[in-house]
GROMACS .gro file of C-alpha atoms in nm:
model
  380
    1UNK     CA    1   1.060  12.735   3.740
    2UNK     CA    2   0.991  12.780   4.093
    3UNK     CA    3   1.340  12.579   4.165
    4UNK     CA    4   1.498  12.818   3.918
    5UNK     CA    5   1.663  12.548   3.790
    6UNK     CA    6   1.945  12.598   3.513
    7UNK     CA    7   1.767  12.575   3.158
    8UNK     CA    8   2.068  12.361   3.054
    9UNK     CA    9   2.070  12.125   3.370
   10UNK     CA   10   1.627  12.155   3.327
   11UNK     CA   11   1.669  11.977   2.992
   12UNK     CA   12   1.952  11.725   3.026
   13UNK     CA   13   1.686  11.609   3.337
   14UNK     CA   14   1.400  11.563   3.109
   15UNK     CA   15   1.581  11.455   2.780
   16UNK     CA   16   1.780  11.130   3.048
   17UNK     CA   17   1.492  11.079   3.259
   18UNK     CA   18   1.162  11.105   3.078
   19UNK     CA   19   1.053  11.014   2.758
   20UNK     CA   20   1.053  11.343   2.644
   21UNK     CA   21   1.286  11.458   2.346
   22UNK     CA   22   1.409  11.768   2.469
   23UNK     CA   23   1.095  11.905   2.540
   24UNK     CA   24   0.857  11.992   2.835
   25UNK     CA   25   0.499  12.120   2.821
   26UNK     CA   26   0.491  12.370   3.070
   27UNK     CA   27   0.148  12.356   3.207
   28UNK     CA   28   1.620   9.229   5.939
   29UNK     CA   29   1.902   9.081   5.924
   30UNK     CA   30   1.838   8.674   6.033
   31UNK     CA   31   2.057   8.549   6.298
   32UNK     CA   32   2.177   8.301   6.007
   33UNK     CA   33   2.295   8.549   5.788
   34UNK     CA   34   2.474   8.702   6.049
   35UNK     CA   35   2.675   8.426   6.118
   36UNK     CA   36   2.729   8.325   5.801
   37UNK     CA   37   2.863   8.712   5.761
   38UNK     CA   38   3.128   8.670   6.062
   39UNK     CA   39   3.260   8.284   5.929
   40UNK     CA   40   3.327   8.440   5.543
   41UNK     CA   41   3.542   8.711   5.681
   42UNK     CA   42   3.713   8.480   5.928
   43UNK     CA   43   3.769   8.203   5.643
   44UNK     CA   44   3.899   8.499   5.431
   45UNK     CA   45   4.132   8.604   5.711
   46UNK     CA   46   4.280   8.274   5.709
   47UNK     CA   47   4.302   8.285   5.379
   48UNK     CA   48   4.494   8.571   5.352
   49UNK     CA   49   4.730   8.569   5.651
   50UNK     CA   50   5.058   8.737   5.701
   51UNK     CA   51   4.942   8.919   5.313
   52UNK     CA   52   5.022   8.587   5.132
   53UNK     CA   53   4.859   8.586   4.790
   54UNK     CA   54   4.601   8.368   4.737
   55UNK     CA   55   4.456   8.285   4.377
   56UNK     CA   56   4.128   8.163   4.253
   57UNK     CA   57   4.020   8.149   3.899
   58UNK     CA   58   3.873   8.504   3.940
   59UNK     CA   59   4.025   8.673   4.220
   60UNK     CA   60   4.347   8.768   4.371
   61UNK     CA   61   4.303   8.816   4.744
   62UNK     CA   62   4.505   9.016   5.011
   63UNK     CA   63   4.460   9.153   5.351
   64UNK     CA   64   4.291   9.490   5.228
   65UNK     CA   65   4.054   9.307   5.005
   66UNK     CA   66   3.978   9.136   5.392
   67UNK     CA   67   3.945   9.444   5.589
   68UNK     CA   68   3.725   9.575   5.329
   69UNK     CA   69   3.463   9.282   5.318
   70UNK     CA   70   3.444   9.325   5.677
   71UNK     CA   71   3.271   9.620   5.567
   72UNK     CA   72   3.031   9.484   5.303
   73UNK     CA   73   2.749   9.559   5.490
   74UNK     CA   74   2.811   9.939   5.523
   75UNK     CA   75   2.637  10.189   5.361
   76UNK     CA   76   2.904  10.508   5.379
   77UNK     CA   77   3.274  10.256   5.513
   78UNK     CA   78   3.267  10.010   5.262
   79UNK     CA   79   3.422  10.133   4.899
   80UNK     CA   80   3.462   9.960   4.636
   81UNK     CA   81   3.718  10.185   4.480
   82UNK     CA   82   3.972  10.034   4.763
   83UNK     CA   83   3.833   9.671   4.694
   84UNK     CA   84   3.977   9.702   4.331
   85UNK     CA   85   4.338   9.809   4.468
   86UNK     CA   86   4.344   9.477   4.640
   87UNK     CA   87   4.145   9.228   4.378
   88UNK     CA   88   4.147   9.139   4.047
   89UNK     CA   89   3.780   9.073   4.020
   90UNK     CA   90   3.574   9.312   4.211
   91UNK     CA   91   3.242   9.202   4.085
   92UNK     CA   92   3.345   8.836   4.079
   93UNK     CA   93   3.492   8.905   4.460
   94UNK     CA   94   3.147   9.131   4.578
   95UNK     CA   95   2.900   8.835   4.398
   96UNK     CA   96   3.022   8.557   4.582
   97UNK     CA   97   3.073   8.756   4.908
   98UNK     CA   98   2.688   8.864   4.881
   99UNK     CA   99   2.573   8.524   4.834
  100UNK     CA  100   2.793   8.398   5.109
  101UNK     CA  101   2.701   8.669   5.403
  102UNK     CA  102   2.321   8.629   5.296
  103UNK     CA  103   2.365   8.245   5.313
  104UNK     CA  104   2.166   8.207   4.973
  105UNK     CA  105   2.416   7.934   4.875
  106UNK     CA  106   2.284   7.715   5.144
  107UNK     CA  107   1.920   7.773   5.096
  108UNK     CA  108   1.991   7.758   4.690
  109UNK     CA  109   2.128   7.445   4.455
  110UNK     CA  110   2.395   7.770   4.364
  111UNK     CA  111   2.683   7.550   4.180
  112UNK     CA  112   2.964   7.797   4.351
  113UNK     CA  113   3.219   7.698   4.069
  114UNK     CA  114   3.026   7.808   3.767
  115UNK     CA  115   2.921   8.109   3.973
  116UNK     CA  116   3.266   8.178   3.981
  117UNK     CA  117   3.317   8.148   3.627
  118UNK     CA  118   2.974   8.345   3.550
  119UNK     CA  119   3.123   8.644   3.710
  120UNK     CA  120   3.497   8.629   3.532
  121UNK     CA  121   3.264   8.640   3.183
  122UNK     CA  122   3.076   8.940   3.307
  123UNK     CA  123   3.316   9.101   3.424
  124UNK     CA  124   3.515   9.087   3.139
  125UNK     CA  125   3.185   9.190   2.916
  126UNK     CA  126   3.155   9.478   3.088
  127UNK     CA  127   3.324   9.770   2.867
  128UNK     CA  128   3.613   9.929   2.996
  129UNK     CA  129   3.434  10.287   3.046
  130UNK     CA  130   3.499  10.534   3.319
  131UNK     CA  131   3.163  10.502   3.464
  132UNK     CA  132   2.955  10.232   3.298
  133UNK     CA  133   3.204   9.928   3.408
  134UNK     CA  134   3.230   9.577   3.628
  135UNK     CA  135   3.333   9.846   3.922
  136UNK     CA  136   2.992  10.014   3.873
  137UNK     CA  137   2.803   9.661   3.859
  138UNK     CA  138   2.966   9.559   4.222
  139UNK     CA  139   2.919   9.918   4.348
  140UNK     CA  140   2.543   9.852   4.292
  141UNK     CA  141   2.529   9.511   4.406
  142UNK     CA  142   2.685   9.611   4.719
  143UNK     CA  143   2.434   9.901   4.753
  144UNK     CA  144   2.133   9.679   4.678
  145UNK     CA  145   2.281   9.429   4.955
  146UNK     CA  146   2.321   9.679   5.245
  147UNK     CA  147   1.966   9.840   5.139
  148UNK     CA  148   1.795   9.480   5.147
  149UNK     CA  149   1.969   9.481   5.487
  150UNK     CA  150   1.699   9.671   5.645
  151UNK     CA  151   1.412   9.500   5.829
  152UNK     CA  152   1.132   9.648   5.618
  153UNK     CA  153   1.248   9.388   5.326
  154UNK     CA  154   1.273   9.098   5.562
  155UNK     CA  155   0.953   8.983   5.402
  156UNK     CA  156   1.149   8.947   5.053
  157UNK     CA  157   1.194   8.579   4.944
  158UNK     CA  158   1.537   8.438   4.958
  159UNK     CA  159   1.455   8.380   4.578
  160UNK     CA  160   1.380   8.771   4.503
  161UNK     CA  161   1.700   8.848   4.696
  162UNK     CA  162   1.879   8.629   4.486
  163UNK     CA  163   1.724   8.751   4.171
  164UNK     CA  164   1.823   9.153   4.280
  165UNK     CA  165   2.141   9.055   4.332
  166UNK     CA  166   2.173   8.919   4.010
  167UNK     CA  167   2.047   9.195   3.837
  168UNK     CA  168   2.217   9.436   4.065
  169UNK     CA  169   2.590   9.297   3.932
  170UNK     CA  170   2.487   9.257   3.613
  171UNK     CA  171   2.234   9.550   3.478
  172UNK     CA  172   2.501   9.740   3.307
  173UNK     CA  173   2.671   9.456   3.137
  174UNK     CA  174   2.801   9.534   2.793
  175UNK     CA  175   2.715   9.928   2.836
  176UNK     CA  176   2.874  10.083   2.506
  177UNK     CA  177   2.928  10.453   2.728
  178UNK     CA  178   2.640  10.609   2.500
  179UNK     CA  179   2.305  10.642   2.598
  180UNK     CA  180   1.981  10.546   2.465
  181UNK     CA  181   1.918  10.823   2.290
  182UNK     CA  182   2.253  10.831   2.116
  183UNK     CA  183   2.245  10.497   2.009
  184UNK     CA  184   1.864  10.551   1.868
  185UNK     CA  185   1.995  10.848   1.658
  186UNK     CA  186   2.278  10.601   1.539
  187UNK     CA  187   2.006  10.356   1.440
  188UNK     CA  188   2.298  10.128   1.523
  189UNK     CA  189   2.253   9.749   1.575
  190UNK     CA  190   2.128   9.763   1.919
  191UNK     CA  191   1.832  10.047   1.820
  192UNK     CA  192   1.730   9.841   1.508
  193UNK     CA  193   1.691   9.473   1.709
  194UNK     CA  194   1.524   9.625   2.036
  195UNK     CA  195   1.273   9.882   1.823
  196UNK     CA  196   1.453  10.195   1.981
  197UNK     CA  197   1.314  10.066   2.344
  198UNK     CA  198   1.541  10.053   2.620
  199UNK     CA  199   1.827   9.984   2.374
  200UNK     CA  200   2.057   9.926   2.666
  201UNK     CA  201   1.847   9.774   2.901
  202UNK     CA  202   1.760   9.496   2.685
  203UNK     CA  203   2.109   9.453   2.541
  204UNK     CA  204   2.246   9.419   2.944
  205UNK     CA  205   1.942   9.147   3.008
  206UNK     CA  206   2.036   8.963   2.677
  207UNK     CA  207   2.424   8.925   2.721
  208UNK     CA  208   2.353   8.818   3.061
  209UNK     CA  209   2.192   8.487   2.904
  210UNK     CA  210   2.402   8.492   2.645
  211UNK     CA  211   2.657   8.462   2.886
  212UNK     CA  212   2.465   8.236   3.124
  213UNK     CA  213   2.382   7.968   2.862
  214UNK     CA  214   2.730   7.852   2.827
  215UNK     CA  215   2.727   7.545   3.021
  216UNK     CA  216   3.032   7.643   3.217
  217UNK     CA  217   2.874   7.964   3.339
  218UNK     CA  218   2.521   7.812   3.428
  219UNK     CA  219   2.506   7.860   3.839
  220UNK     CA  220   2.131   7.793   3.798
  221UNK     CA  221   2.171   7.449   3.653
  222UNK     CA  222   2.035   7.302   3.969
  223UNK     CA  223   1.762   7.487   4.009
  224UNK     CA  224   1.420   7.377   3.944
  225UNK     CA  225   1.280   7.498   3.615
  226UNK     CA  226   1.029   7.664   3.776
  227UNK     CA  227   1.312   7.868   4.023
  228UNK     CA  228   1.497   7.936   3.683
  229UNK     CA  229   1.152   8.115   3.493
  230UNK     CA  230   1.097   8.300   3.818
  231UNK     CA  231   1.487   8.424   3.885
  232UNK     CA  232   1.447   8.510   3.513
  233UNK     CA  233   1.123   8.725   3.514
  234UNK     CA  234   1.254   8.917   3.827
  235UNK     CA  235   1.602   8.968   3.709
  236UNK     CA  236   1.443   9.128   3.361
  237UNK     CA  237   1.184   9.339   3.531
  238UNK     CA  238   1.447   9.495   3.746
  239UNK     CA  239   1.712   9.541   3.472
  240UNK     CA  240   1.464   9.738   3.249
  241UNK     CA  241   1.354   9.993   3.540
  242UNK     CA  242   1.709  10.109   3.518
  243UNK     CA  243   1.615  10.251   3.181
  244UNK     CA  244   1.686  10.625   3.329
  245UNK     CA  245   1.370  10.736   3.078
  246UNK     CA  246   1.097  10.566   3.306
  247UNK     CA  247   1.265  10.703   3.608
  248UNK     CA  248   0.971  10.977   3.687
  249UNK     CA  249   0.725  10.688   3.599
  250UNK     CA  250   0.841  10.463   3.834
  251UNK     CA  251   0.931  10.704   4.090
  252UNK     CA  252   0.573  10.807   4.031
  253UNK     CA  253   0.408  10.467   4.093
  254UNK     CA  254   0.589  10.380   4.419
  255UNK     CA  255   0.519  10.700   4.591
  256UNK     CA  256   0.094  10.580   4.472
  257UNK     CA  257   0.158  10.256   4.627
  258UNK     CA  258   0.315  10.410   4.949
  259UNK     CA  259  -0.069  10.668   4.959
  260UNK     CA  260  -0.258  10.340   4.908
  261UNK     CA  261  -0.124  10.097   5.054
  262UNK     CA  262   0.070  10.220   5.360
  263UNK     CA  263   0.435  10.213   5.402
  264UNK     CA  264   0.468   9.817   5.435
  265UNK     CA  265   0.504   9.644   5.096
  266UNK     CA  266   0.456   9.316   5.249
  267UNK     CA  267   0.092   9.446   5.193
  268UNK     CA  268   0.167   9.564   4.840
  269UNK     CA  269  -0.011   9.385   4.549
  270UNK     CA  270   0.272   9.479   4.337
  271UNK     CA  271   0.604   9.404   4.543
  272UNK     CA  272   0.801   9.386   4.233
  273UNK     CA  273   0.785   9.760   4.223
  274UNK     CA  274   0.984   9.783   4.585
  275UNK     CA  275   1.291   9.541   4.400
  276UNK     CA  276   1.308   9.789   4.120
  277UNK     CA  277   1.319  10.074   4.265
  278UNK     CA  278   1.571   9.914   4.545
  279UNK     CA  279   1.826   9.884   4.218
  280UNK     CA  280   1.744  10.166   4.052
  281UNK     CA  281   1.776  10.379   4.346
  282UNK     CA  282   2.126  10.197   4.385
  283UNK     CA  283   2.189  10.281   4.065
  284UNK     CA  284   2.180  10.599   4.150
  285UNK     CA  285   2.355  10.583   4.477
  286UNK     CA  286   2.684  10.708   4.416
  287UNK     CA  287   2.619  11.081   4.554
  288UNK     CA  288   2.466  10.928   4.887
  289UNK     CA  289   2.787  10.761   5.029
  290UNK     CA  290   3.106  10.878   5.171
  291UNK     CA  291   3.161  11.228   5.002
  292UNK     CA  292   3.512  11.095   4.890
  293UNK     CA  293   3.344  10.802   4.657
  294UNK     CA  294   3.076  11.050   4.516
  295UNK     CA  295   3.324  11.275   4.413
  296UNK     CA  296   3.528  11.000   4.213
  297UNK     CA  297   3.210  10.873   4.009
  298UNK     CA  298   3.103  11.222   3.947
  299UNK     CA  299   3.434  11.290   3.768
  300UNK     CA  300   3.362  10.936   3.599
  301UNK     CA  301   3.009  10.992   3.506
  302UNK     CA  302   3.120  11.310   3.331
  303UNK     CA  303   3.431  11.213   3.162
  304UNK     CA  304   3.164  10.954   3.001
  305UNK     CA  305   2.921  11.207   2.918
  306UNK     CA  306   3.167  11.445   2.776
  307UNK     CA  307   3.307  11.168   2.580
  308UNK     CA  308   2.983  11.116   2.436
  309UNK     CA  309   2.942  11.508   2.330
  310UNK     CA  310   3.290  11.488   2.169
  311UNK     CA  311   3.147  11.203   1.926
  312UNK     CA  312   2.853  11.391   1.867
  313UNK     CA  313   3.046  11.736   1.792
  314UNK     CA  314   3.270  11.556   1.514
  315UNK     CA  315   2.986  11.428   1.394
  316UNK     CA  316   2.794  11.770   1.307
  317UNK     CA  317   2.494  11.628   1.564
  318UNK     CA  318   2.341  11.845   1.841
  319UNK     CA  319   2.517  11.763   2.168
  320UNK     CA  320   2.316  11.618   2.414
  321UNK     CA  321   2.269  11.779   2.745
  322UNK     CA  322   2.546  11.754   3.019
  323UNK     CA  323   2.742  11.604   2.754
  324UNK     CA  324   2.931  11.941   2.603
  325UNK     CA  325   3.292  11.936   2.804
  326UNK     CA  326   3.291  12.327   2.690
  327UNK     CA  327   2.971  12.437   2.844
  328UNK     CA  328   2.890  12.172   3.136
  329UNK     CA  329   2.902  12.318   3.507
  330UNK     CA  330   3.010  12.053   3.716
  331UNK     CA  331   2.880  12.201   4.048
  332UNK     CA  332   2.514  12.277   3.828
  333UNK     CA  333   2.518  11.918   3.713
  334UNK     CA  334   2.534  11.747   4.037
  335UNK     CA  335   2.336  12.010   4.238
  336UNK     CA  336   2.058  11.917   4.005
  337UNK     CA  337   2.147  11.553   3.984
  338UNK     CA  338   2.090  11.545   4.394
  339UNK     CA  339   1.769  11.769   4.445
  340UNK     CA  340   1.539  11.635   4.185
  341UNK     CA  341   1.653  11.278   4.051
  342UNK     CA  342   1.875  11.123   4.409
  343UNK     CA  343   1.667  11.283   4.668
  344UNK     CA  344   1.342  11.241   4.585
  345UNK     CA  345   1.379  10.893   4.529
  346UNK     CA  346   1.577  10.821   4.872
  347UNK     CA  347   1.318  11.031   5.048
  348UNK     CA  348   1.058  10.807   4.874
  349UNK     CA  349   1.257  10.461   4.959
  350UNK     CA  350   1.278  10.635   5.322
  351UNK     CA  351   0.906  10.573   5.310
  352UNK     CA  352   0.948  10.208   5.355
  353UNK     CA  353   1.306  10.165   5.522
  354UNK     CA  354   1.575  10.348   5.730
  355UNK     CA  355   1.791  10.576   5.447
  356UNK     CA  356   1.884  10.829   5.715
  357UNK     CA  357   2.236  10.767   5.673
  358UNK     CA  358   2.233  10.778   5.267
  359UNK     CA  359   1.991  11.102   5.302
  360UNK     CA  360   2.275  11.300   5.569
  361UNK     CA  361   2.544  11.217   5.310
  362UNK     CA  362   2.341  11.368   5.017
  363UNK     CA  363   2.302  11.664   5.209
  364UNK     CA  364   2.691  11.707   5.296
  365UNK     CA  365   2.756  11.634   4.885
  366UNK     CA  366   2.483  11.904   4.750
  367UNK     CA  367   2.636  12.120   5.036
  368UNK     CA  368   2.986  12.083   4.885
  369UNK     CA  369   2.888  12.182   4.534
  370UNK     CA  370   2.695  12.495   4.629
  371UNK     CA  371   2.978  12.633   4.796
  372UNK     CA  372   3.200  12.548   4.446
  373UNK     CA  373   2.907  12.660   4.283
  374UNK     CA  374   2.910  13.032   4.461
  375UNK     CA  375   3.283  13.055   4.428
  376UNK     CA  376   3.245  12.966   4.032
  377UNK     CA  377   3.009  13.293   4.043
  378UNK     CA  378   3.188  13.506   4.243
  379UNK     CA  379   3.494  13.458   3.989
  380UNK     CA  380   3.245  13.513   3.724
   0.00000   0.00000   0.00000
């Protein structure tokens, strides 16, 4: 109330991001990894010389797929929107250059082949959607990466890295385009199997193993069985906090363990909460990079949504917020979006690590959509 935010943009807030049903009661980088960074883009430059094609069994590589690698560690330069111009594999092509700049496949038993494999499945179970897709899987991967950059998270283990990672490519695997809510009201197959709770959540985590069990896509074969149960526990405890319902929650708890505990989670009791709320606020990271890439996944985000509200209209069902194509403000939508769901979590993260960068860039995006906003009320 005191925001005066938009009743329509108020409720599609706490119907996606709360439990609520449409209601509210008032009341540092190592010196290794560097190296390792530098010798993949050389060997990739060498790979790709003079623009000859070079093919792998998940990735067709050129000199702009090169250049844009050498920028995988960039918060605002990198984008992955000019990665899939020059691949045929994004995800499969961002994966395997993660695992190579961090060095994990030296520290790891990672069997590189069957990686490789792994991430042609995914890819290819990711839906074709305009938002929910293998380019939004290695958008967030690359996010997480850069984020687990800073020297606040050098206290991670090299196993917990590898585990977000993993989660990071592959938390939206299988993503229908509908959300929770939709699918719970559809009692489809998904609701009835995961009791209505985080219906997409704990689809993503199961097709993952699904996937991974195949003996041609196991890249943990070699690793201990103990390595395996712990990569497994992390990578489903960070999957599920992407459930946008719990996002308050979450948000919530961090911000108590940041009061309690200082602003150090190496000191943390529960450091799994700093990994989930690493990939969710990736998740969420589109609106914090270049303004160019936040404007392409806003138009992608709501071509989904819309999508969704057309399905609903022909089926005589109330249309879920920010989902009606005839009624939606664009400039609304993502004004709210950024001041109460992106910023407070990036000014939370900010807490613990340097977001500077990804909190300027929000600031130039919200800026852009209140002047479209004030010319969209002028005309009115």
């Amino acid at each position: 109330e005191e925001a005066h935010l938009d009743p329509a943009i108020e409720t599609w807030l706490l119907s996606s991001f709360t439990h609520n049903e449409m209601q509210w009661d008032k009341k540092k980088k190592s010196f290794r990894q560097a190296v390792n960074g530098i010798m993949w883009v050389i060997r990739l430059k060498k790979m790709s010389a003079g623009r000859t094609l070079k093919r792998s069994s998940t990735v067709l590589m050129h000199d702009e797929s090169v250049d844009e690698l050498a920028r995988l560690s960039s918060w605002s330069e990198f984008s992955i929107f000019r990665l899939a111009e020059a691949v045929t594999n994004p995800l499969g092509v961002v994966t395997t250059a993660v695992i190579r700049c961090r060095g994990l496949h030296h520290i790891f038993p990672i069997n590189m082949s069957k990686l490789s494999i792994f991430t042609h499945a995914i890819a290819g179970a990711y839906v074709t959607n305009p938002y929910h897709n293998a380019l939004h899987g290695a958008d967030v991967l690359q996010t997480s990466h850069v984020m687990m950059n800073d020297k606040a998270f050098a206290y991670l283990a090299d196993l917990e890295i590898l585990s977000a990672a993993f989660a990071a490519a592959c938390h939206d695997v299988g993503h229908s385009g509908v959300t929770n809510s939709y699918r719970v009201t559809e009692m489809d197959e998904g609701a009835i199997t995961y009791n209505d709770i985080s219906v997409n959540e704990n689809m993503h985590c199961a097709i993952t193993y699904q996937t991974l069990q195949k003996d041609e896509n196991n890249w943990l074969c070699d690793f201990s069985p103990e390595q395996q149960r712990a990569v497994r526990k992390h990578f489903i405890d960070i999957v599920l906090s992407t459930d946008m319902a719990d996002h308050f929650k979450k948000l919530a708890a961090f911000n108590s363990a940041v009061q309690e505990n200082g602003p150090r989670p190496s000191q943390w009791e529960n450091k799994g909460l700093v990994l989930q709320l690493l990939v969710h606020g990736s998740d969420l990271s589109n609106v914090s990079k270049a303004k160019f890439t936040g404007l392409q996944w806003a138009d992608r985000v709501l071509k989904e949504f819309f999508a969704q509200g057309d399905l609903e209209r022909d089926a005589g069902r109330p249309i879920s917020p920010m989902c009606d194509r005839f009624t939606v403000s664009k400039a609304k939508s993502q004004i709210g979006f950024v001041d109460f769901i992106v910023k407070p979590t990036f000014v939370a993260l900010s807490s613990v690590c340097d977001l500077q960068e990804a909190l300027d860039n929000l600031d130039k995006y919200r800026s852009h959509w209140s002047e479209k906003l004030e010319k969209e009320q002028v005309e009115d």
